[in-house]
Coordinates of C-alpha atoms and ligand atoms in Angstrom, one line a residue:
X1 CA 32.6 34.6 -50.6
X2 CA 29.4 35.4 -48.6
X3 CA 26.1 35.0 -51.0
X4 CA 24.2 37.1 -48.3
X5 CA 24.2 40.8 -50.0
X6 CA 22.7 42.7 -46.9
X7 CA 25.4 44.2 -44.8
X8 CA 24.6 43.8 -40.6
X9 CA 24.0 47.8 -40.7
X10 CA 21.9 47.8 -43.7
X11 CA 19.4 45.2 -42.5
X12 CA 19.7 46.8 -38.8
X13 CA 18.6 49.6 -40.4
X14 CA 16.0 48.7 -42.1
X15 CA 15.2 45.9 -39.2
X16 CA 14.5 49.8 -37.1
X17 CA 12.1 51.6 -39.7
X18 CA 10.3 48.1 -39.7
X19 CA 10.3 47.4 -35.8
X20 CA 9.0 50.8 -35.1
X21 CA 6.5 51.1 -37.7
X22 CA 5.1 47.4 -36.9
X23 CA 5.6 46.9 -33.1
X24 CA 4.0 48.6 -30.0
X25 CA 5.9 48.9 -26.9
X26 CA 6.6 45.9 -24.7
X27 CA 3.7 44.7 -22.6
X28 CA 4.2 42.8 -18.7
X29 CA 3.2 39.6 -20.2
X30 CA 6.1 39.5 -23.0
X31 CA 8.7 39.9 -19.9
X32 CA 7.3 37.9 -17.6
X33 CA 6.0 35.0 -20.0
X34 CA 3.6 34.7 -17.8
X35 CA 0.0 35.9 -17.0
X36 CA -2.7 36.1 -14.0
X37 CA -5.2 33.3 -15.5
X38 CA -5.4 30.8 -18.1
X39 CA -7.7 32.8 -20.3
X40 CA -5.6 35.6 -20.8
X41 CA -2.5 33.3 -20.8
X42 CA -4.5 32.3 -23.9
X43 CA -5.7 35.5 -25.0
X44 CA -1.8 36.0 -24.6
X45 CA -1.1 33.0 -26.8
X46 CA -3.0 34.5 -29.5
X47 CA -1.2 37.2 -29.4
X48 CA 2.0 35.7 -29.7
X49 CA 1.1 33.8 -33.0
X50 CA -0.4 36.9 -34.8
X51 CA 2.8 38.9 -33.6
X52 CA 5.0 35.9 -34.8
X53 CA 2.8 36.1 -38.4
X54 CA 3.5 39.3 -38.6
X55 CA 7.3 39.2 -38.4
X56 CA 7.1 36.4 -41.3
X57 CA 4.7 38.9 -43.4
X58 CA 7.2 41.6 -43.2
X59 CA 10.3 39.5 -44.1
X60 CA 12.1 39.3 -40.2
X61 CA 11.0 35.8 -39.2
X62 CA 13.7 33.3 -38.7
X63 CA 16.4 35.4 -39.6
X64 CA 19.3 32.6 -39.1
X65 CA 16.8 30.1 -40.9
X66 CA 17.5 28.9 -44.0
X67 CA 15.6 30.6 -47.1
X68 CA 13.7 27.3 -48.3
X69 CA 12.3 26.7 -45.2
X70 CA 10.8 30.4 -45.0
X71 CA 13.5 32.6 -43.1
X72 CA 15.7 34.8 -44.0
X73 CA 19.6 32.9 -44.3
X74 CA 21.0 35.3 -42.9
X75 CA 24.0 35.1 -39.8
X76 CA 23.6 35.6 -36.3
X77 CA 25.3 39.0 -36.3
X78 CA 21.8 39.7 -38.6
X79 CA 19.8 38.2 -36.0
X80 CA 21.7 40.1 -32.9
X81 CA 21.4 43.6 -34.8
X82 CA 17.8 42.6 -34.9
X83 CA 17.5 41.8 -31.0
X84 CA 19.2 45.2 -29.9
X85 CA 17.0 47.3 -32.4
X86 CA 13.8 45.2 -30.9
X87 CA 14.4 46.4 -27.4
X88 CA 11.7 47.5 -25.6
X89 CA 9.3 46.3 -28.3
X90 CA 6.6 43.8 -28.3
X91 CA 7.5 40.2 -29.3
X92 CA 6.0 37.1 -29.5
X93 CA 7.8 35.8 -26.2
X94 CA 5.8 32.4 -26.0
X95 CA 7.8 31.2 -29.4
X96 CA 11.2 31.7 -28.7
X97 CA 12.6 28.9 -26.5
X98 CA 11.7 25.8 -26.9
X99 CA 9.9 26.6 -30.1
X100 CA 12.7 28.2 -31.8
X101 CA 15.8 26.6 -30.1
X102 CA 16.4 24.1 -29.2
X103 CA 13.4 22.2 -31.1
X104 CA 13.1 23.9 -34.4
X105 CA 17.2 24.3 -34.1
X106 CA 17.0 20.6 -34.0
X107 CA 14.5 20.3 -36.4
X108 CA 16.8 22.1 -39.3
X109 CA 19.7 19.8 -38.3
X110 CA 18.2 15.8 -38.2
X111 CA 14.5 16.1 -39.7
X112 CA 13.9 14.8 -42.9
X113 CA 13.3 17.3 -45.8
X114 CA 9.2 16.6 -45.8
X115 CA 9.3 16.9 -41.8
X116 CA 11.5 20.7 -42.5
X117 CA 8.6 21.9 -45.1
X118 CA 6.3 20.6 -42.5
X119 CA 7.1 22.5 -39.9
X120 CA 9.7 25.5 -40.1
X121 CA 7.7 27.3 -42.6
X122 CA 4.5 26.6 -39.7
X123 CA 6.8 27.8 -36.4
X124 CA 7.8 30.6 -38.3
X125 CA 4.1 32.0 -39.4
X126 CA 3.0 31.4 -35.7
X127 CA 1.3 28.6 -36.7
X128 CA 3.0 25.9 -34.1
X129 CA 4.3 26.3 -30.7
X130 CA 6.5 23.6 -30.0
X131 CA 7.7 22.2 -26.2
X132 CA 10.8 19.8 -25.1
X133 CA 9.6 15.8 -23.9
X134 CA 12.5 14.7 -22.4
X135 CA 12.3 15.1 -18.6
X136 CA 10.6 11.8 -16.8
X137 CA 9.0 11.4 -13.3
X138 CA 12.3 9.0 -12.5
X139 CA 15.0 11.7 -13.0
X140 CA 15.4 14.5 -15.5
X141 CA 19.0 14.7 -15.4
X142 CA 19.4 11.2 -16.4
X143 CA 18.1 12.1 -20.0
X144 CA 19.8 9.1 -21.7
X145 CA 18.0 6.7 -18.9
X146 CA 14.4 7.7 -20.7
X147 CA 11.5 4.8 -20.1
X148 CA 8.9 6.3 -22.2
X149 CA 8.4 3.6 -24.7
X150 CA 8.1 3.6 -28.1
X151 CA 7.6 0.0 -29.5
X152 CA 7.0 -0.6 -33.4
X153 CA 3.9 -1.5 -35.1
X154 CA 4.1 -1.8 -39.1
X155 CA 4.7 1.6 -40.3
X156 CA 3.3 3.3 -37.1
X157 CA 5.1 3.3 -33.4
X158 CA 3.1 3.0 -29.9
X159 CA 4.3 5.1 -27.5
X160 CA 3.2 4.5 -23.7
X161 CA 4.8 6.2 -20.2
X162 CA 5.0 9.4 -19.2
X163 CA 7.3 13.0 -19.4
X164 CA 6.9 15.6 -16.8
X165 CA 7.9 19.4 -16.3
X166 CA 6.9 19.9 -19.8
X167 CA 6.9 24.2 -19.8
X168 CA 3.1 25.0 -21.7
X169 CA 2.3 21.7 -22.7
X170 CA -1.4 22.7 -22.3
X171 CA -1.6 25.6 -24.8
X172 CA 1.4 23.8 -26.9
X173 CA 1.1 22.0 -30.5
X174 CA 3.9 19.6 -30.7
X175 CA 6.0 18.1 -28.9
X176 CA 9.9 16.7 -29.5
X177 CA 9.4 13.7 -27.7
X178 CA 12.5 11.7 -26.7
X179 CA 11.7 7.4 -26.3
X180 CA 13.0 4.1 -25.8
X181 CA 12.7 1.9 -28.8
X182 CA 15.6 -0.8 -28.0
X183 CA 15.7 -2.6 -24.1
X184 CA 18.5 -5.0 -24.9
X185 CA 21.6 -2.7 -25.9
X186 CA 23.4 0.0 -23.5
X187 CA 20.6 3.2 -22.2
X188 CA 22.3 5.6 -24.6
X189 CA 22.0 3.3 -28.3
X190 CA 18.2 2.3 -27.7
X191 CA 16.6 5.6 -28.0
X192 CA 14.9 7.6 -30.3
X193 CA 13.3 11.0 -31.3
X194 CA 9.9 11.5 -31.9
X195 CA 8.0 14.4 -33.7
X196 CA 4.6 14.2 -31.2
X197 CA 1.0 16.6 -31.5
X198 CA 0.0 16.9 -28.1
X199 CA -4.0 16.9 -28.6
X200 CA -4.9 13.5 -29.5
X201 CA -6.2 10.6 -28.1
X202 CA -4.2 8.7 -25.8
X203 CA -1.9 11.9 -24.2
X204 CA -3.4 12.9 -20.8
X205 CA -1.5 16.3 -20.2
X206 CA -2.6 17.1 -16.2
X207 CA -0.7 20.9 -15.0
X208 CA 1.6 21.1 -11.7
X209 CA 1.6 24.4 -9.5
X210 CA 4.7 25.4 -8.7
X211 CA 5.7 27.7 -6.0
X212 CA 4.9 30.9 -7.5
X213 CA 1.2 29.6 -7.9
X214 CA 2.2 29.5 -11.6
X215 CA 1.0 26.5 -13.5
X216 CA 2.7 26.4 -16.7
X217 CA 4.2 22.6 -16.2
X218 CA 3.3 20.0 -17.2
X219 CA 3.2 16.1 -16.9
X220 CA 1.9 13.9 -19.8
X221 CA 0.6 10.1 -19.6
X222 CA 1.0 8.5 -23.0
X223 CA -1.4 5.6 -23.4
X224 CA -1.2 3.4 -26.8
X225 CA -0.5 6.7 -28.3
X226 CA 0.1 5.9 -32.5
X227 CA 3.0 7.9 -33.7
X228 CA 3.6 7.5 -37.8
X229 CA 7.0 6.5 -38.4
X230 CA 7.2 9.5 -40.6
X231 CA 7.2 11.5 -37.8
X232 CA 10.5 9.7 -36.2
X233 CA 13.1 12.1 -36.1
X234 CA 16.8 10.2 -37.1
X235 CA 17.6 6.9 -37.6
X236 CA 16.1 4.3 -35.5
X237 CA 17.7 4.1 -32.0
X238 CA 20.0 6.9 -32.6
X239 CA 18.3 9.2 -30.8
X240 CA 21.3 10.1 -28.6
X241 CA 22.9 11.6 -31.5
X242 CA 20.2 14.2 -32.0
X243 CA 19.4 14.3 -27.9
X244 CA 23.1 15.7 -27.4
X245 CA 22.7 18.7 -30.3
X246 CA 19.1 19.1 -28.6
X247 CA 21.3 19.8 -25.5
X248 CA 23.3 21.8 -27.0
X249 CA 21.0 24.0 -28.7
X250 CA 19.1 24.2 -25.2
X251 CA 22.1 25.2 -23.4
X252 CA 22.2 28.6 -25.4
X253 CA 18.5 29.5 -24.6
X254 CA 17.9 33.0 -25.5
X255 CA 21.1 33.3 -26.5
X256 CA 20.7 31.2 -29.4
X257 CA 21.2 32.6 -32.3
X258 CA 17.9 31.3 -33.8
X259 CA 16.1 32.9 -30.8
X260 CA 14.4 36.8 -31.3
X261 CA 14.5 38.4 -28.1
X262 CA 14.9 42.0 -27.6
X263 CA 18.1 42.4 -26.2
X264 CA 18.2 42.6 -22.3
X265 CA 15.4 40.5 -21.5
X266 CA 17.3 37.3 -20.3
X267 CA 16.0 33.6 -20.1
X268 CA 13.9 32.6 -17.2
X269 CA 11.1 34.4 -18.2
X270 CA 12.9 37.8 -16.5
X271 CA 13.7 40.8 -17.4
X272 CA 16.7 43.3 -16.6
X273 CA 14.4 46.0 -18.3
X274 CA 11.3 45.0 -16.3
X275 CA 12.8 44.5 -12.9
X276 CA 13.4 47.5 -11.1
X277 CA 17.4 48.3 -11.4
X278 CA 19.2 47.5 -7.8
X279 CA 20.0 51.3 -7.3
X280 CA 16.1 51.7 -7.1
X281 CA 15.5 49.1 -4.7
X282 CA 18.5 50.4 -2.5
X283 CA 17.1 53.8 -2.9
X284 CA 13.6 52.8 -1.9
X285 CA 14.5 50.6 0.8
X286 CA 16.9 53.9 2.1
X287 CA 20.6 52.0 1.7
X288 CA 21.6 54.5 -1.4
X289 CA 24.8 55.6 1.1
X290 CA 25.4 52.4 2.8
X291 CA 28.6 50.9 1.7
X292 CA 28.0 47.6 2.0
X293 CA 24.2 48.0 -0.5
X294 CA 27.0 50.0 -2.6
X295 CA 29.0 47.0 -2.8
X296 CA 26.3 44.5 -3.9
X297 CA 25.1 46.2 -6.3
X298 CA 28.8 46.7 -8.2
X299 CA 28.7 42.8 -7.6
X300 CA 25.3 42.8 -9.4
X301 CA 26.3 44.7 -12.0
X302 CA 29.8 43.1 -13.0
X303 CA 28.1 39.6 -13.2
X304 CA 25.5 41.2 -15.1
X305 CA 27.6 42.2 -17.7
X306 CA 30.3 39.1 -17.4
X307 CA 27.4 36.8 -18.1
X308 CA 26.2 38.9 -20.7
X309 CA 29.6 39.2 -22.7
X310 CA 30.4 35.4 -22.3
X311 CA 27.0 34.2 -23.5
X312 CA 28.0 36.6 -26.8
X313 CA 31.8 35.2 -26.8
X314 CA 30.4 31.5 -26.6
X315 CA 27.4 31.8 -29.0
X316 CA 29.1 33.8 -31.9
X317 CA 32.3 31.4 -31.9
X318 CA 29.9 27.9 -31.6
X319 CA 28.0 30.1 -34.5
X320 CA 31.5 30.4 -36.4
X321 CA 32.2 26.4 -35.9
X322 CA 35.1 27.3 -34.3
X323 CA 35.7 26.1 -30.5
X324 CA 34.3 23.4 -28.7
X325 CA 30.6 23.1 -28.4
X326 CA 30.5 21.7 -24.7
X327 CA 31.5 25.4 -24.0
X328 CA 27.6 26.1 -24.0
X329 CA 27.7 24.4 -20.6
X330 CA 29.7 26.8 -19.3
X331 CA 27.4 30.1 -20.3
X332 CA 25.0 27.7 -19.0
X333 CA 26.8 27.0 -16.0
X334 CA 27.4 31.1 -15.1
X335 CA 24.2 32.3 -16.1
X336 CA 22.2 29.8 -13.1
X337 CA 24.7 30.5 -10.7
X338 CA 24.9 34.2 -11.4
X339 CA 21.1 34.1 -11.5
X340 CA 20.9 33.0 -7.8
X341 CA 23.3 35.4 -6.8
X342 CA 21.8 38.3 -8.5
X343 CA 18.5 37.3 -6.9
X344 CA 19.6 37.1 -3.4
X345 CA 21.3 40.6 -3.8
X346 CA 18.1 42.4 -5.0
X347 CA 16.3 40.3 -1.7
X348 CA 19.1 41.5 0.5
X349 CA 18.7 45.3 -1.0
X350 CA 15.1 45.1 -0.6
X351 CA 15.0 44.2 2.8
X352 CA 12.1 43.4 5.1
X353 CA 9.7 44.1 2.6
X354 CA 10.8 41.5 0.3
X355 CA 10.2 38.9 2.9
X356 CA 6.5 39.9 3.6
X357 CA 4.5 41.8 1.1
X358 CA 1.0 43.0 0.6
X359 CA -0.8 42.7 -3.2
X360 CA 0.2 46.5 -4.3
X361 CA 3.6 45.7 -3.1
X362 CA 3.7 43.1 -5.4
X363 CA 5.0 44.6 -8.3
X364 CA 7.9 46.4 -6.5
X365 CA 9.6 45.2 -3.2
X366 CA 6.9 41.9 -3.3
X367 CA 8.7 40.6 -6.8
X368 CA 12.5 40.6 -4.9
X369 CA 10.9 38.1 -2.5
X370 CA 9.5 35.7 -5.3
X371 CA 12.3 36.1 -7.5
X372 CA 14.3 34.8 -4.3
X373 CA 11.9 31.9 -3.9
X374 CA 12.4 31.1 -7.2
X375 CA 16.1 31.7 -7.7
X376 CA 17.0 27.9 -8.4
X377 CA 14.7 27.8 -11.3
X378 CA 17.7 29.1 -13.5
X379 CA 20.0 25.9 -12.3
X380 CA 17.3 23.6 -12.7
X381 CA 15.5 24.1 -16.1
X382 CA 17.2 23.4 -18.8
X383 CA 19.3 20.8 -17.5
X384 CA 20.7 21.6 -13.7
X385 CA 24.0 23.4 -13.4
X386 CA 25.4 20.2 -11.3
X387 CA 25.1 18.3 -15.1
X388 CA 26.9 21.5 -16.5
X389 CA 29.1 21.1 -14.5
X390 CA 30.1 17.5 -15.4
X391 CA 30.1 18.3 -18.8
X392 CA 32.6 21.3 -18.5
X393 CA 34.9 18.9 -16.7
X394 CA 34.3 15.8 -18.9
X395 CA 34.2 17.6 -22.4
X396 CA 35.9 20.8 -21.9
X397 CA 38.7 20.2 -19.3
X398 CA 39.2 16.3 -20.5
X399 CA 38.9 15.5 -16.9
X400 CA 37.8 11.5 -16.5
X401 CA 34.0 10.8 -17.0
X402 CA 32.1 10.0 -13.7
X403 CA 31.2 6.0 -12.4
X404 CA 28.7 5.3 -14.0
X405 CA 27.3 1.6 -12.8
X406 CA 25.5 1.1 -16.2
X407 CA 27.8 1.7 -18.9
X408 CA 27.7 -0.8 -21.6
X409 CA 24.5 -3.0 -19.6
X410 CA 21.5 -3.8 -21.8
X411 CA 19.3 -1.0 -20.3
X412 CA 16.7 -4.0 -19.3
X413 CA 19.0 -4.5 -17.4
X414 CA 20.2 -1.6 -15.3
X415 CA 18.4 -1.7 -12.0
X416 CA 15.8 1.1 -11.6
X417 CA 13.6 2.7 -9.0
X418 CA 9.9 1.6 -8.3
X419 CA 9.0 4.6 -10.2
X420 CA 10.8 4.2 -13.7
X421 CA 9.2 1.1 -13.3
Ligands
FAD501 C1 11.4 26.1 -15.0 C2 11.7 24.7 -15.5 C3 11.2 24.4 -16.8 C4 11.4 23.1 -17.2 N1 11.0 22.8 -18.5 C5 11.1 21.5 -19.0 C6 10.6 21.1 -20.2 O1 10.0 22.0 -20.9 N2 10.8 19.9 -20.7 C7 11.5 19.0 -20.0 O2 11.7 17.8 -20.4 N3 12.0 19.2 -18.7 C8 11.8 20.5 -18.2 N4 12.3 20.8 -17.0 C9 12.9 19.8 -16.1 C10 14.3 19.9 -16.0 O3 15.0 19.7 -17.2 C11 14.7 18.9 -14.9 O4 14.2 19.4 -13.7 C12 16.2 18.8 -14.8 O5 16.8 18.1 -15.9 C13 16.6 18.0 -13.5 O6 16.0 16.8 -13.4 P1 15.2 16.4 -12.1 O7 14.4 17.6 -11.6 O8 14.5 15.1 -12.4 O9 16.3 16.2 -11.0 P2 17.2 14.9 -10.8 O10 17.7 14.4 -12.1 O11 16.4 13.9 -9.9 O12 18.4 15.5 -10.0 C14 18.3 15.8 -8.6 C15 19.6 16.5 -8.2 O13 20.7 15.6 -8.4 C16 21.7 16.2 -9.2 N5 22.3 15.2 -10.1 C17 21.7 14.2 -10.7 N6 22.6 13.5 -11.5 C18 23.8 14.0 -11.2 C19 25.1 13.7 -11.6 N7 25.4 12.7 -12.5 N8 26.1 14.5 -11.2 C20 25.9 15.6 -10.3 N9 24.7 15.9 -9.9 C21 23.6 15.1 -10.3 C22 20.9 17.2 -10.1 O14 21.8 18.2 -10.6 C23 19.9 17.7 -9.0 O15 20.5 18.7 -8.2 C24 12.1 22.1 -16.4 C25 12.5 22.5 -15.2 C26 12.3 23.7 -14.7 C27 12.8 24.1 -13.3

């Protein structure tokens, strides 16, 4: 029998008294993730960690965590009764992915029991923002193929190289930091996980604009950086085993069940609430009778709510232990594809105006044209849906793995690009 005594409806219900007594409406910057400047990204930041403390002070932080670590033990069905009653609410949008899945999800399942009272208790006051360290300026989706270094020294590790398209390394705390410790066996046996503070000497973290003038990634250059071996995450070159449940836990996103986010504000750093609905656009751009604007927006709306209904299908039975966990790849897999999709419908609705805009428009027609320049952000981050794809084939279908030219070569090895060099 169940040891949690607080039924779903009972703690929804109090989890409603709470939100609206505590929590103000939700502002632009929650939705977007995103702000005009770095000060008030950092006056945003702030924000974040006081609005995170303040979910821990009234008893709702970390619902699915465990109680010894500071959360609450309860299921995911407590934490999605939580989500739905905190729509349209303030949140503090800057912790829940990566902070809260996949690297505090990780965190619970391979760190040590010192490195758990270390750190859950600290994400959950607001007191550390963690970010992912696996992508490299070689290839990202070739995680296992990492040339970051780590190399032993006594009880401490040096780590040297460099990770890129770090999301708010800048502003960020720690870092899970994924590193070669072992040249002479096969790429996936010589690796290992690495619990990293970003501000110290030896990490050089320089930011990249991307194309919607945003500049929120990062790349890192590691130079003799000392890591304790206390901070090593897992056993000793056996950091594949904790990279794939760091995949996993990735996969889900905001769908995680260790993730607060109001309902229907998806991952991406987008929001159905915020984003005008596609019956607006239509209306505005005067295509309310056409049948073919009629059309895309049913298609809008059915994979809207497909995606929607198979993230909950796959998330509650991987939280249930039953099915296979690969399955992840496929909500994965929908979500970027029906994210392009979705985009180039509300571009297509919009029409010219989306395609040239003025400042003022910005907010309105202006935002269907950069959410179309952006639309492959949601199949790349995260892990691309062509990898997904693999993985549904490979682990969910059985289908045989891809050629892979390095299987079972000592990873010195493997030949590699000037640049992984
Ligand atoms: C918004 C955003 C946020 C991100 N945040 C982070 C972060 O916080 N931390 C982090 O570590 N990384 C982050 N990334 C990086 C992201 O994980 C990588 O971009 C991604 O894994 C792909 O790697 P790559 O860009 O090096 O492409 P590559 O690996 O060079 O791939 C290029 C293309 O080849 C395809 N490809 C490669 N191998 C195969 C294969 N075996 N089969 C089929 N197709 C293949 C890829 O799918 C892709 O289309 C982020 C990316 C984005 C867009």
């Amino acid at each position: 029998m169940s040891d949690i005594e607080e039924s779903v409806e009972d703690f929804r219900l109090r989890a409603r008294a709470w939100i609206k007594a505590n929590l103000g409406p939700v502002q632009p910057w929650d939705l977007d993730q995103n702000c005009e400047n770095d000060e008030e990204e950092l006056v945003a930041v702030a924000r974040d960690r006081a609005l995170q403390r303040k979910l821990y002070d009234g008893g709702f932080a970390g619902i699915c965590f465990p109680k010894e670590y500071g959360g609450q033990g309860l299921t995911p069905a407590h934490n999605r009764a939580f989500n739905e009653e905190l729509a349209g609410h303030e949140y503090p949008s800057r912790f829940s992915v990566p902070t809260f899945s996949p690297c505090a999800a990780v965190l619970l399942e391979y760190g040590t029991p010192e490195q758990k009272a270390a750190h859950i208790p600290a994400i959950l006051k607001g007191d550390e923002v963690w970010v992912q360290m696996l992508s490299e300026p070689g290839g990202g989706s070739d995680v296992a193929g990492a040339t970051t270094a780590a190399t032993r020294d006594g009880d401490s590790w040096i780590l040297n190289g460099s990770k890129v398209w770090t999301s708010r390394a800048w502003w960020a705390d720690w870092g899970l930091c994924l590193a070669r410790t072992n040249w002479n066996v096969p790429k996936h046996q010589g690796l290992t996980v690495f619990l990293l503070p970003l501000h110290q000497p030896g990490i050089e973290i320089h930011r990249i604009e991307r194309l919607n003038g945003e500049s929120e990634a990062c790349q890192e250059f590691f130079t003799d950086v000392r890591i304790p071996d206390s901070d090593r995450m897992g056993e000793i070159d056996a950091g594949w085993t904790v990279g794939q449940r760091w995949m996993y836990h990735e996969r889900f996103g905001h769908n995680s069940p260790y993730v607060t986010t109001p309902e229907g504000v998806s991952g991406g750093g987008k929001t159905r609430s915020k984003t005008p609905t596609n019956v607006a656009i239509a209306k505005k751009a005067g295509k309310l009778d056409d049948p073919a604007a009629q059309e895309l927006i049913g298609e809008a709306r059915a994979l809207s709510l497909v995606s929607h209904e198979l993230s909950r299908r796959i998330a509650t039975a991987a939280a249930s232990g039953k099915g296979n966990v690969d399955q992840s790849s496929i909500d994965r897999l929908f979500r970027g594809v029906a994210g392009v999709r979705q985009a180039t419908i509300a571009f297509e609705l919009a029409g010219s105006g989306a395609a040239a805009w003025t400042e003022e428009e910005e907010e309105d027609t202006g935002a269907q044209g950069m959410n179309f320049l952006m639309r492959q952000v949601g199949c790349i981050g995260g892990g691309t849906t062509e990898i997904s794809r693999n993985v549904v084939s490979e682990r969910v279908l059985g289908m045989p793995r891809e050629a892979s030219g390095d299987k079972g070569v000592p990873f010195r090895d493997v030949p590699r690009g000037p640049s992984r060099g």
